[in-house]
Short mmCIF file of C-alpha atoms in Angstrom, two decimals:
data_model
loop_
_atom_site.label_atom_id
_atom_site.label_comp_id
_atom_site.label_asym_id
_atom_site.label_seq_id
_atom_site.Cartn_x
_atom_site.Cartn_y
_atom_site.Cartn_z
CA MET A 1 61.75 -271.18 -85.15
CA TYR A 2 57.98 -270.99 -85.67
CA ILE A 3 56.99 -267.47 -86.65
CA SER A 4 53.49 -266.60 -87.87
CA TYR A 5 52.12 -263.13 -88.42
CA ILE A 6 48.78 -261.47 -87.93
CA ASP A 7 48.16 -259.20 -90.93
CA ALA A 8 49.88 -255.88 -90.17
CA GLN A 9 48.26 -252.57 -90.88
CA PHE A 10 49.07 -249.09 -89.70
CA MET A 11 46.57 -246.75 -88.21
CA MET A 12 46.96 -243.17 -87.16
CA LEU A 13 45.84 -242.76 -83.56
CA HIS A 14 46.05 -239.20 -82.23
CA THR A 15 49.72 -238.31 -82.81
CA HIS A 16 50.86 -241.95 -82.60
CA MET A 17 51.17 -244.48 -85.38
CA VAL A 18 49.61 -247.69 -84.08
CA GLN A 19 50.41 -250.97 -85.77
CA LYS A 20 48.14 -253.96 -85.49
CA PRO A 21 50.40 -256.07 -83.30
CA GLN A 22 52.20 -259.08 -84.64
CA LEU A 23 52.01 -262.00 -82.26
CA PHE A 24 55.32 -263.57 -83.20
CA GLY A 25 58.36 -262.04 -84.85
CA THR A 26 59.55 -258.56 -84.04
CA THR A 27 58.39 -257.09 -80.76
CA SER A 28 59.41 -253.56 -81.62
CA SER A 29 56.48 -251.22 -81.22
CA PRO A 30 55.81 -247.76 -82.73
CA PHE A 31 53.92 -246.54 -79.67
CA VAL A 32 54.54 -245.87 -76.01
CA LEU A 33 51.85 -247.60 -73.96
CA LYS A 34 51.71 -245.02 -71.19
CA ASP A 35 51.15 -242.26 -73.74
CA VAL A 36 48.20 -244.04 -75.33
CA CYS A 37 46.34 -245.75 -72.50
CA SER A 38 47.37 -244.17 -69.21
CA PRO A 39 44.70 -242.52 -67.02
CA ARG A 40 46.41 -239.13 -67.22
CA HIS A 41 45.73 -239.11 -70.95
CA GLY A 42 42.24 -240.57 -70.60
CA ARG A 43 39.13 -238.93 -71.96
CA PRO A 44 35.62 -239.65 -70.71
CA LEU A 45 33.07 -241.86 -72.42
CA TYR A 46 29.30 -241.50 -72.11
CA VAL A 47 27.74 -244.43 -73.95
CA THR A 48 23.99 -244.97 -74.19
CA THR A 49 21.53 -247.45 -75.58
CA PRO A 50 18.14 -246.22 -76.73
CA ILE A 51 15.59 -246.38 -73.97
CA TYR A 52 13.59 -249.44 -74.94
CA TYR A 53 9.90 -249.21 -75.63
CA VAL A 54 7.86 -251.26 -73.17
CA ASN A 55 4.90 -252.02 -75.40
CA ASP A 56 6.24 -255.58 -75.62
CA VAL A 57 8.83 -257.90 -74.08
CA PRO A 58 12.55 -257.58 -74.92
CA HIS A 59 13.88 -259.12 -78.13
CA ILE A 60 17.33 -259.91 -79.51
CA GLY A 61 17.83 -256.35 -80.78
CA HIS A 62 17.56 -254.99 -77.25
CA ALA A 63 20.15 -257.50 -76.08
CA TYR A 64 22.48 -256.64 -78.97
CA THR A 65 22.64 -252.91 -78.29
CA THR A 66 22.96 -253.43 -74.55
CA ILE A 67 25.88 -255.85 -74.96
CA ALA A 68 27.68 -253.54 -77.38
CA ALA A 69 27.38 -250.58 -75.03
CA ASP A 70 28.50 -252.74 -72.11
CA VAL A 71 31.67 -253.87 -73.91
CA MET A 72 32.60 -250.27 -74.67
CA ALA A 73 31.95 -249.19 -71.09
CA ARG A 74 33.86 -252.14 -69.61
CA PHE A 75 36.91 -251.40 -71.76
CA TRP A 76 36.93 -247.73 -70.82
CA ARG A 77 36.73 -248.65 -67.13
CA PHE A 78 39.50 -251.20 -67.76
CA LEU A 79 41.70 -248.27 -68.82
CA GLY A 80 40.68 -246.39 -65.69
CA TRP A 81 39.06 -243.59 -67.66
CA PRO A 82 35.86 -241.70 -66.67
CA THR A 83 32.90 -243.77 -67.88
CA TRP A 84 29.13 -243.49 -67.77
CA PHE A 85 26.85 -246.10 -69.33
CA SER A 86 23.11 -245.46 -69.44
CA THR A 87 20.16 -247.56 -70.55
CA GLY A 88 16.50 -247.70 -69.59
CA VAL A 89 12.92 -247.79 -70.81
CA ASP A 90 10.51 -245.50 -72.64
CA GLU A 91 7.13 -245.83 -70.93
CA HIS A 92 4.92 -243.27 -72.66
CA GLY A 93 2.97 -243.07 -75.91
CA GLY A 94 0.04 -244.60 -77.70
CA LYS A 95 1.51 -248.08 -78.13
CA VAL A 96 2.12 -248.47 -74.42
CA ALA A 97 -1.39 -247.31 -73.55
CA GLN A 98 -2.80 -249.76 -76.10
CA SER A 99 -0.76 -252.67 -74.69
CA ALA A 100 -1.95 -251.95 -71.16
CA LYS A 101 -5.56 -251.72 -72.32
CA THR A 102 -5.26 -255.02 -74.20
CA LYS A 103 -4.03 -256.72 -71.03
CA GLY A 104 -6.75 -255.09 -68.96
CA VAL A 105 -4.41 -253.48 -66.41
CA PRO A 106 -3.79 -249.87 -65.37
CA THR A 107 -1.10 -248.30 -67.55
CA GLN A 108 1.19 -247.49 -64.61
CA SER A 109 0.98 -251.05 -63.32
CA TYR A 110 1.75 -252.31 -66.80
CA VAL A 111 4.88 -250.16 -67.24
CA ASP A 112 6.10 -251.00 -63.73
CA HIS A 113 5.94 -254.68 -64.61
CA MET A 114 7.61 -254.23 -68.01
CA ALA A 115 10.40 -252.09 -66.56
CA GLU A 116 11.32 -254.94 -64.22
CA ILE A 117 11.52 -257.34 -67.17
CA PHE A 118 13.90 -255.03 -69.02
CA LYS A 119 15.99 -254.59 -65.88
CA SER A 120 16.24 -258.35 -65.54
CA LEU A 121 17.52 -258.57 -69.13
CA VAL A 122 20.35 -256.22 -68.19
CA HIS A 123 21.18 -258.56 -65.32
CA VAL A 124 21.13 -261.83 -67.27
CA LEU A 125 23.34 -260.31 -70.00
CA ASP A 126 25.92 -259.37 -67.34
CA ALA A 127 25.69 -255.76 -68.49
CA THR A 128 26.93 -253.09 -66.10
CA PRO A 129 25.09 -249.81 -66.69
CA ASP A 130 25.68 -246.95 -64.30
CA GLU A 131 22.13 -245.76 -64.89
CA PHE A 132 18.77 -247.32 -65.69
CA ILE A 133 16.28 -244.57 -66.42
CA ARG A 134 12.50 -244.76 -66.66
CA THR A 135 10.60 -241.95 -68.36
CA THR A 136 7.93 -242.08 -65.67
CA GLU A 137 10.45 -240.86 -63.08
CA PRO A 138 9.81 -237.35 -61.67
CA ARG A 139 13.35 -236.23 -62.58
CA HIS A 140 12.67 -237.05 -66.22
CA HIS A 141 9.31 -235.28 -66.27
CA HIS A 142 11.11 -232.22 -64.90
CA ALA A 143 13.92 -232.40 -67.48
CA ALA A 144 11.58 -232.88 -70.46
CA GLN A 145 9.33 -230.02 -69.39
CA GLU A 146 12.32 -227.74 -68.84
CA LEU A 147 13.56 -228.50 -72.35
CA TRP A 148 10.11 -227.62 -73.71
CA LYS A 149 10.08 -224.33 -71.81
CA LYS A 150 13.57 -223.48 -73.07
CA LEU A 151 12.49 -224.06 -76.68
CA GLU A 152 9.39 -221.98 -76.15
CA GLN A 153 11.39 -219.15 -74.60
CA LYS A 154 13.63 -219.13 -77.66
CA GLY A 155 10.67 -218.86 -80.02
CA GLN A 156 11.08 -222.35 -81.45
CA ILE A 157 7.50 -223.57 -80.77
CA TYR A 158 4.18 -222.37 -82.15
CA LEU A 159 0.55 -223.51 -82.03
CA GLY A 160 -1.03 -224.99 -85.17
CA THR A 161 -3.17 -227.86 -86.39
CA TYR A 162 -1.78 -231.17 -87.52
CA SER A 163 -3.46 -233.00 -90.38
CA GLY A 164 -1.56 -236.00 -91.62
CA TRP A 165 -0.49 -239.59 -91.23
CA TYR A 166 0.62 -241.07 -87.93
CA ALA A 167 1.93 -244.57 -87.22
CA ILE A 168 1.22 -245.67 -83.67
CA ARG A 169 3.67 -248.57 -83.99
CA ASP A 170 6.51 -246.18 -84.87
CA GLU A 171 5.18 -243.28 -82.79
CA ALA A 172 6.06 -241.19 -85.83
CA PHE A 173 4.50 -238.68 -88.20
CA TYR A 174 4.90 -239.26 -91.95
CA SER A 175 4.34 -237.10 -95.00
CA LYS A 176 2.05 -238.28 -97.80
CA ASP A 177 5.11 -238.84 -100.02
CA GLU A 178 6.37 -241.45 -97.56
CA ILE A 179 3.15 -243.46 -97.46
CA GLN A 180 2.89 -246.43 -99.83
CA ASP A 181 -0.08 -248.79 -99.96
CA GLY A 182 -1.40 -247.30 -96.75
CA LYS A 183 1.77 -247.99 -94.79
CA ALA A 184 4.77 -246.08 -93.47
CA PRO A 185 8.28 -246.78 -94.83
CA SER A 186 8.75 -249.13 -91.87
CA GLY A 187 5.72 -251.15 -92.94
CA ALA A 188 3.67 -249.91 -90.00
CA PRO A 189 -0.01 -249.12 -90.61
CA VAL A 190 -0.87 -245.43 -90.45
CA GLU A 191 -3.96 -243.49 -89.48
CA TRP A 192 -5.12 -240.02 -90.46
CA VAL A 193 -4.83 -237.58 -87.55
CA GLU A 194 -6.31 -234.12 -87.28
CA GLU A 195 -5.84 -232.24 -84.02
CA PRO A 196 -4.51 -228.95 -82.65
CA CYS A 197 -0.88 -229.30 -81.64
CA TYR A 198 2.31 -227.41 -81.08
CA PHE A 199 5.01 -227.46 -83.73
CA PHE A 200 8.78 -227.25 -83.44
CA LYS A 201 10.44 -225.09 -86.12
CA LEU A 202 12.47 -227.95 -87.54
CA SER A 203 12.55 -226.40 -91.03
CA SER A 204 14.64 -223.48 -89.78
CA TRP A 205 17.39 -225.90 -88.74
CA GLN A 206 17.92 -227.55 -92.11
CA GLU A 207 20.99 -225.58 -93.19
CA LYS A 208 22.38 -225.43 -89.67
CA LEU A 209 22.25 -229.22 -89.40
CA LEU A 210 23.90 -229.66 -92.81
CA THR A 211 26.65 -227.24 -91.85
CA TYR A 212 27.19 -229.01 -88.55
CA TYR A 213 27.48 -232.44 -90.14
CA ARG A 214 29.77 -231.23 -92.92
CA HIS A 215 32.14 -229.97 -90.25
CA ASN A 216 31.65 -233.07 -88.07
CA PRO A 217 31.41 -236.09 -90.41
CA GLU A 218 32.22 -238.49 -87.58
CA ALA A 219 29.09 -237.38 -85.70
CA ILE A 220 27.13 -240.11 -87.52
CA ARG A 221 28.54 -243.55 -88.14
CA PRO A 222 28.83 -245.76 -90.10
CA LYS A 223 29.30 -243.78 -93.31
CA GLU A 224 26.14 -245.08 -95.01
CA ARG A 225 24.02 -243.83 -92.11
CA TYR A 226 25.73 -240.41 -92.41
CA ASN A 227 24.86 -240.32 -96.10
CA GLU A 228 21.29 -241.38 -95.35
CA THR A 229 20.87 -238.55 -92.84
CA ILE A 230 22.34 -235.93 -95.14
CA SER A 231 20.06 -237.06 -97.95
CA PHE A 232 17.00 -236.84 -95.69
CA ILE A 233 17.89 -233.33 -94.52
CA GLN A 234 18.61 -232.15 -98.07
CA SER A 235 15.21 -233.42 -99.21
CA GLY A 236 13.68 -230.69 -97.08
CA LEU A 237 12.73 -230.52 -93.41
CA LYS A 238 9.21 -229.62 -92.35
CA ASP A 239 8.15 -228.33 -88.97
CA LEU A 240 7.50 -231.16 -86.53
CA ALA A 241 4.34 -231.73 -84.50
CA ILE A 242 5.52 -232.13 -80.89
CA SER A 243 2.29 -232.37 -78.89
CA ARG A 244 -0.87 -234.48 -78.90
CA THR A 245 -4.33 -233.72 -77.57
CA LYS A 246 -5.88 -237.13 -78.31
CA LEU A 247 -3.43 -238.88 -76.01
CA SER A 248 -3.27 -238.66 -72.22
CA TRP A 249 -0.49 -241.14 -71.34
CA GLY A 250 2.63 -239.01 -71.45
CA ILE A 251 4.32 -235.93 -70.06
CA SER A 252 2.08 -232.89 -69.95
CA VAL A 253 3.16 -229.83 -71.87
CA PRO A 254 4.10 -227.52 -68.97
CA THR A 255 2.57 -224.32 -70.32
CA HIS A 256 -0.51 -225.60 -72.15
CA ILE A 257 -3.22 -227.66 -70.44
CA GLY A 258 -4.60 -230.51 -72.50
CA HIS A 259 -1.46 -231.13 -74.54
CA VAL A 260 0.89 -234.08 -74.02
CA MET A 261 4.47 -234.00 -75.30
CA TYR A 262 5.28 -235.99 -78.44
CA VAL A 263 6.73 -239.25 -77.17
CA TRP A 264 9.99 -238.89 -79.09
CA MET A 265 10.70 -235.44 -77.69
CA ASP A 266 10.02 -236.91 -74.25
CA ALA A 267 12.13 -240.03 -74.82
CA LEU A 268 15.19 -238.39 -76.37
CA THR A 269 15.53 -236.08 -73.39
CA ASN A 270 16.52 -239.08 -71.27
CA TYR A 271 20.11 -238.75 -72.48
CA ILE A 272 20.52 -235.46 -70.64
CA THR A 273 18.13 -236.26 -67.78
CA VAL A 274 20.65 -238.78 -66.42
CA LEU A 275 23.37 -236.11 -66.51
CA GLY A 276 21.35 -233.73 -64.35
CA TYR A 277 19.63 -231.52 -66.92
CA PRO A 278 18.42 -228.76 -66.68
CA ASP A 279 21.53 -228.06 -64.62
CA THR A 280 24.12 -228.01 -67.40
CA GLU A 281 26.80 -226.53 -65.16
CA ASN A 282 27.13 -229.54 -62.90
CA GLU A 283 30.33 -231.59 -63.10
CA HIS A 284 28.57 -234.73 -64.32
CA TYR A 285 27.05 -232.99 -67.33
CA GLN A 286 30.23 -231.08 -68.09
CA THR A 287 32.35 -234.23 -67.91
CA PHE A 288 30.27 -236.60 -70.00
CA TRP A 289 27.98 -234.80 -72.45
CA PRO A 290 30.85 -233.62 -74.72
CA HIS A 291 31.84 -237.30 -75.08
CA SER A 292 28.41 -238.83 -75.69
CA VAL A 293 28.00 -241.84 -77.98
CA HIS A 294 24.43 -242.96 -78.72
CA LEU A 295 24.18 -246.56 -79.95
CA VAL A 296 20.88 -247.04 -81.79
CA GLY A 297 19.23 -249.30 -84.34
CA LYS A 298 19.14 -247.91 -87.85
CA ASP A 299 15.34 -247.82 -87.74
CA ILE A 300 15.45 -244.87 -85.32
CA LEU A 301 18.26 -243.00 -87.06
CA ARG A 302 16.12 -240.00 -88.07
CA PHE A 303 15.00 -239.29 -84.53
CA HIS A 304 18.58 -239.27 -83.23
CA THR A 305 20.39 -237.49 -86.07
CA VAL A 306 17.76 -234.94 -87.17
CA TYR A 307 15.16 -234.26 -84.48
CA TRP A 308 17.36 -234.68 -81.41
CA PRO A 309 20.29 -232.46 -82.46
CA ALA A 310 17.83 -229.85 -83.74
CA PHE A 311 16.04 -229.79 -80.36
CA LEU A 312 19.36 -229.39 -78.57
CA MET A 313 20.81 -226.73 -80.85
CA ALA A 314 17.55 -224.78 -80.69
CA ALA A 315 17.76 -224.88 -76.88
CA GLY A 316 21.34 -223.58 -76.96
CA LEU A 317 22.89 -226.98 -76.17
CA ASN A 318 25.50 -229.00 -78.02
CA PRO A 319 24.30 -231.99 -80.06
CA PRO A 320 25.54 -235.49 -79.13
CA ALA A 321 29.15 -236.12 -80.05
CA GLN A 322 28.26 -239.22 -82.06
CA VAL A 323 25.37 -241.43 -83.08
CA PHE A 324 26.24 -244.95 -84.23
CA ALA A 325 23.41 -246.83 -85.93
CA HIS A 326 23.80 -250.60 -86.07
CA GLY A 327 22.04 -253.08 -88.33
CA TRP A 328 19.23 -255.60 -87.94
CA TRP A 329 19.18 -259.31 -87.23
CA THR A 330 17.31 -261.84 -89.30
CA ARG A 331 16.75 -265.47 -88.36
CA ASP A 332 17.62 -268.15 -90.89
CA GLY A 333 17.36 -265.50 -93.59
CA GLN A 334 13.92 -264.23 -92.54
CA LYS A 335 12.96 -261.07 -90.73
CA MET A 336 12.00 -261.88 -87.16
CA SER A 337 8.40 -261.17 -86.18
CA LYS A 338 5.66 -262.45 -83.90
CA SER A 339 3.45 -263.32 -86.86
CA LEU A 340 6.11 -265.66 -88.29
CA GLY A 341 6.75 -267.16 -84.87
CA ASN A 342 10.52 -266.90 -85.33
CA ALA A 343 11.39 -264.16 -82.84
CA LEU A 344 14.30 -265.01 -80.57
CA ASP A 345 13.88 -264.61 -76.83
CA PRO A 346 17.19 -263.35 -75.34
CA PHE A 347 16.32 -264.86 -71.95
CA SER A 348 15.98 -268.32 -73.51
CA LEU A 349 19.23 -267.91 -75.43
CA VAL A 350 21.14 -267.04 -72.27
CA GLN A 351 19.51 -269.87 -70.36
CA HIS A 352 20.55 -272.35 -73.06
CA TYR A 353 24.02 -271.12 -74.05
CA GLY A 354 25.10 -268.88 -71.18
CA SER A 355 25.55 -265.11 -71.20
CA ASP A 356 29.17 -265.21 -72.40
CA ALA A 357 28.29 -267.28 -75.45
CA VAL A 358 25.42 -264.95 -76.40
CA ARG A 359 27.58 -261.85 -75.90
CA TYR A 360 30.35 -263.38 -78.00
CA PHE A 361 28.13 -264.58 -80.83
CA LEU A 362 26.21 -261.34 -81.32
CA LEU A 363 29.39 -259.27 -81.58
CA ARG A 364 31.41 -261.84 -83.51
CA GLU A 365 28.90 -262.96 -86.13
CA MET A 366 28.69 -259.62 -87.94
CA ARG A 367 30.47 -256.29 -87.98
CA PHE A 368 28.77 -253.72 -85.81
CA GLY A 369 26.82 -251.48 -88.17
CA GLN A 370 25.91 -254.17 -90.71
CA ASP A 371 22.94 -256.52 -90.89
CA GLY A 372 23.36 -260.14 -89.87
CA ASP A 373 21.62 -263.47 -89.62
CA ILE A 374 21.26 -265.63 -86.53
CA SER A 375 20.60 -269.35 -86.40
CA GLU A 376 20.99 -272.16 -83.91
CA ASN A 377 23.66 -273.77 -86.12
CA ALA A 378 25.67 -270.54 -86.30
CA ILE A 379 25.62 -270.14 -82.52
CA LEU A 380 26.72 -273.75 -82.00
CA GLN A 381 29.51 -273.40 -84.56
CA ARG A 382 30.93 -270.27 -82.95
CA TYR A 383 30.58 -271.84 -79.50
CA HIS A 384 32.40 -275.05 -80.34
CA GLN A 385 35.02 -273.80 -82.78
CA GLU A 386 36.04 -270.53 -81.16
CA LEU A 387 35.11 -270.66 -77.50
CA LYS A 388 35.38 -274.31 -76.57
CA ASN A 389 37.94 -275.68 -79.05
CA SER A 390 40.13 -272.60 -79.44
CA LEU A 391 40.12 -270.37 -76.36
CA GLY A 392 38.97 -273.07 -73.94
CA ASN A 393 41.37 -275.61 -75.42
CA LEU A 394 44.35 -273.25 -75.12
CA ALA A 395 43.64 -272.58 -71.45
CA GLN A 396 43.10 -276.24 -70.60
CA ARG A 397 46.15 -277.64 -72.41
CA VAL A 398 48.52 -275.07 -70.88
CA LEU A 399 47.16 -275.07 -67.33
CA ALA A 400 46.60 -278.83 -67.14
CA PHE A 401 50.23 -279.45 -68.23
CA ILE A 402 51.53 -277.03 -65.60
CA HIS A 403 49.28 -278.49 -62.89
CA GLN A 404 50.57 -281.99 -63.64
CA PHE A 405 54.28 -281.32 -64.06
CA TYR A 406 54.85 -277.97 -62.32
CA PRO A 407 52.46 -278.09 -59.35
CA GLN A 408 54.22 -275.18 -57.65
CA GLY A 409 53.80 -273.03 -60.74
CA VAL A 410 56.22 -271.65 -63.30
CA GLN A 411 58.62 -268.86 -62.51
CA SER A 412 60.02 -266.04 -64.60
CA LEU A 413 63.76 -266.36 -65.09
CA GLU A 414 64.70 -262.71 -65.04
CA ASN A 415 68.31 -263.12 -66.10
CA SER A 416 67.74 -265.73 -68.76
CA PHE A 417 67.90 -265.13 -72.46
CA LEU A 418 64.43 -264.76 -73.89
CA ASP A 419 63.65 -266.64 -77.06
CA GLN A 420 62.14 -264.30 -79.66
CA ASP A 421 58.79 -266.08 -79.62
CA HIS A 422 58.71 -266.11 -75.82
CA GLU A 423 59.40 -262.40 -75.71
CA ALA A 424 56.59 -261.85 -78.21
CA LEU A 425 54.18 -263.83 -76.02
CA GLN A 426 55.09 -261.85 -72.91
CA THR A 427 54.79 -258.44 -74.58
CA TRP A 428 51.83 -259.14 -76.87
CA GLY A 429 49.14 -257.87 -74.50
CA ARG A 430 50.74 -254.49 -73.97
CA ARG A 431 51.42 -254.15 -77.69
CA ALA A 432 47.81 -255.04 -78.47
CA LEU A 433 46.21 -252.56 -76.06
CA PRO A 434 46.39 -249.39 -78.21
CA TYR A 435 45.01 -251.25 -81.22
CA LEU A 436 42.14 -252.61 -79.11
CA LYS A 437 41.49 -249.11 -77.82
CA TYR A 438 41.30 -247.90 -81.40
CA CYS A 439 38.75 -250.63 -82.16
CA ILE A 440 36.55 -249.51 -79.27
CA GLU A 441 36.80 -245.87 -80.33
CA GLN A 442 35.69 -246.87 -83.83
CA GLU A 443 32.89 -249.11 -82.52
CA ASP A 444 34.72 -251.95 -84.30
CA LEU A 445 33.72 -254.62 -81.81
CA TYR A 446 34.19 -257.35 -84.40
CA GLY A 447 37.78 -256.17 -84.94
CA TYR A 448 38.41 -256.24 -81.20
CA ILE A 449 37.30 -259.86 -80.93
CA ASP A 450 38.99 -260.86 -84.16
CA LEU A 451 42.44 -259.77 -82.98
CA LEU A 452 42.10 -261.72 -79.73
CA GLN A 453 40.62 -264.83 -81.34
CA THR A 454 43.18 -264.88 -84.18
CA SER A 455 45.99 -264.61 -81.66
CA VAL A 456 44.57 -267.50 -79.61
CA GLN A 457 44.44 -269.64 -82.74
CA HIS A 458 48.06 -268.81 -83.56
CA VAL A 459 49.20 -269.71 -80.05
CA ASN A 460 47.36 -273.03 -80.22
CA GLY A 461 49.38 -273.71 -83.35
CA TYR A 462 52.56 -272.57 -81.64
CA ILE A 463 52.09 -275.00 -78.75
CA THR A 464 51.81 -277.88 -81.19
CA ARG A 465 55.22 -276.94 -82.57
CA PHE A 466 56.71 -276.01 -79.18
CA GLU A 467 55.96 -279.58 -77.97
CA PRO A 468 56.37 -279.10 -74.20
CA TRP A 469 55.55 -282.79 -73.61
CA LYS A 470 58.70 -283.74 -75.56
CA LEU A 471 60.93 -281.06 -74.07
CA ARG A 472 60.26 -282.47 -70.58
CA SER A 473 62.47 -285.45 -71.36
CA ILE A 474 65.42 -283.34 -72.55
CA PRO A 475 67.38 -282.02 -69.52
CA GLU A 476 69.28 -279.40 -71.49
CA LYS A 477 65.95 -277.91 -72.59
CA ALA A 478 64.63 -277.43 -69.06
CA LEU A 479 65.37 -273.70 -68.95
CA PHE A 480 63.88 -273.17 -72.41
CA LEU A 481 60.78 -275.16 -71.46
CA SER A 482 60.26 -273.28 -68.19
CA GLN A 483 60.58 -269.91 -69.87
CA GLY A 484 58.26 -270.99 -72.67
CA LEU A 485 55.57 -272.14 -70.26
CA TYR A 486 55.86 -268.91 -68.31
CA SER A 487 55.52 -266.91 -71.52
CA LEU A 488 52.48 -268.92 -72.59
CA CYS A 489 50.87 -268.21 -69.23
CA VAL A 490 51.54 -264.48 -69.53
CA PHE A 491 49.84 -264.54 -72.92
CA LEU A 492 46.93 -266.53 -71.50
CA ARG A 493 46.52 -264.20 -68.51
CA ASP A 494 46.71 -261.09 -70.70
CA THR A 495 44.21 -262.58 -73.13
CA ALA A 496 41.85 -263.24 -70.22
CA LEU A 497 42.14 -259.62 -69.10
CA LEU A 498 41.53 -258.23 -72.58
CA PHE A 499 38.74 -260.68 -73.38
CA SER A 500 37.01 -259.99 -70.06
CA VAL A 501 35.07 -257.06 -71.50
CA VAL A 502 33.33 -259.51 -73.86
CA LEU A 503 33.39 -262.70 -71.75
CA PRO A 504 33.24 -261.47 -68.14
CA LYS A 505 32.16 -264.73 -66.50
CA SER A 506 34.50 -267.22 -68.17
CA MET A 507 37.51 -264.91 -68.10
CA SER A 508 36.99 -264.33 -64.39
CA VAL A 509 37.15 -268.10 -63.92
CA LEU A 510 40.30 -268.34 -66.06
CA LEU A 511 42.05 -265.64 -64.06
CA GLU A 512 41.17 -267.40 -60.82
CA GLN A 513 42.56 -270.66 -62.21
CA MET A 514 45.86 -268.77 -62.62
CA GLY A 515 45.83 -267.59 -59.03
CA GLU A 516 44.73 -264.06 -59.94
CA GLN A 517 41.86 -261.86 -58.92
CA GLY A 518 38.91 -262.65 -61.16
CA ASN A 519 37.33 -259.23 -60.75
CA ILE A 520 38.27 -256.67 -63.39
CA SER A 521 38.36 -253.30 -61.68
CA LYS A 522 38.97 -249.75 -62.80
CA GLY A 523 42.46 -249.42 -64.24
CA SER A 524 43.07 -253.17 -64.56
CA TYR A 525 45.02 -252.53 -67.78
CA LEU A 526 48.06 -252.21 -65.49
CA ARG A 527 47.82 -255.97 -64.89
CA VAL A 528 48.57 -256.64 -68.56
CA GLY A 529 52.18 -257.77 -68.92
CA ALA A 530 52.76 -257.82 -65.15
CA PRO A 531 54.49 -260.79 -63.43
CA LEU A 532 52.31 -263.82 -62.91
CA SER A 533 50.85 -264.80 -59.57
CA GLN A 534 52.95 -267.24 -57.56
CA GLY A 535 51.84 -270.89 -57.50
CA PRO A 536 50.49 -273.31 -56.68
CA TRP A 537 47.43 -272.60 -58.80
CA PRO A 538 44.06 -274.35 -58.46
CA LYS A 539 43.39 -277.45 -60.51
CA PRO A 540 42.07 -276.23 -63.88
CA HIS A 541 38.78 -277.29 -65.35
CA PRO A 542 37.28 -276.59 -68.80
CA LEU A 543 35.97 -273.06 -69.27
CA PHE A 544 33.31 -274.05 -71.77
CA GLY A 545 31.32 -277.23 -71.36
CA SER A 546 28.69 -278.69 -73.62
CA SER A 547 26.46 -276.09 -75.24
CA GLU A 548 23.54 -278.19 -74.06
CA GLU A 549 24.34 -277.47 -70.41
#
């Protein structure tokens, strides 16, 4: 008997001990599926990307965050649990006004055009947000101004004069200690600004923020970003300038003519605008805000883990449940930039490789939270070795064999004795679900893919040893062969369901080739481990063609 094992490790999940599922070998399981994944035990998920700044066209970082958020949202919907996924664009600030001026177009026309480009990126990536917000929308102006008024009512804002360094590229204020060689820590050029402005009493929230994070260490992930935030807060918080008088393109301060809200205070409010703020008693807000997960790049960590929770706490609102800051991409070992001419256009990548391949590569190439490098060779290698020659090969060799020799399909033999390996194949998907859920909860998207891909590789090896082409000629093995093929198909169908959150297009095609509904709807986890569709099935064709197509 061929028995291979995926490395086993135990994880505590709520009150259940979840074991990373072994593909072959014992099928005993330390969890009860209905207790871990059923809708009656489901909790909501509100996952957001940053709202992307429209001073320039989308880049690979925008695609990366959007895909990650989409995978999380798709999996939560797959479980049938309440889900809200929001993305959008930030259309205010000095950089945007500068970009419009450079192009010689009215600022509103410019942002309208750019918003459509960012919306089209969502579409080509096959992302499925429930909300696409623009900060020029009236509802957002209302929400941001109401937040300002709440802070003012609570005595958190005062009038002063700002004299210091400001980086238009970052839309951020910096202290003199942070400026080196005339540049901000990000490398952005800075300019000296002197103007009357309103300040938020950020300094008074230093100890309150430290106390909050000490009691909620999971509120910032990964751990190094938590440590970075704590270190920044401990270094001393200074009151924050939150209005500008030398800028007109933005949301007006509601109680003071001539002042425009600081773009970050404006932009961050989007996360509660889409939930109906200032009405915090509505069902939508009450359902999702306590379960908010902000996915952001590590370059905007400070705004999300210091300024944003301080604004909210000062207004009498709860801070976000979690902020997860992911890493940066380099290309062939170099930082991507326009000046180097090595920036990657996500639209071109999708056009060349397909959306599934881009989604897969970006989440598979590095662990979410770390930095990574992207190259044409790396994309091709992942495409050929893991999508085409592993997952695609498994589907084709199993379904082509069945189409040729079992044109009416394979049937489950309910009363037959199940070989241990066959039982493992048929139960693997349901045993894997709680572990995959744990991966999503931990933002371990690499781990999610790794379990599925490793299992596919093991099953490819198993087929080589199972040798169905030889068993066909042995009459006494007919029952064993039929049950084995059925078990392989259950594994393949379940893998397609579980992989669909990462590879929605190709897995839809695979399910249809097995006579099943290609659409993954709310609560589709119930299809995992269910009986297969009756044959005959359509003639199969390769899921992944040439990467040049």
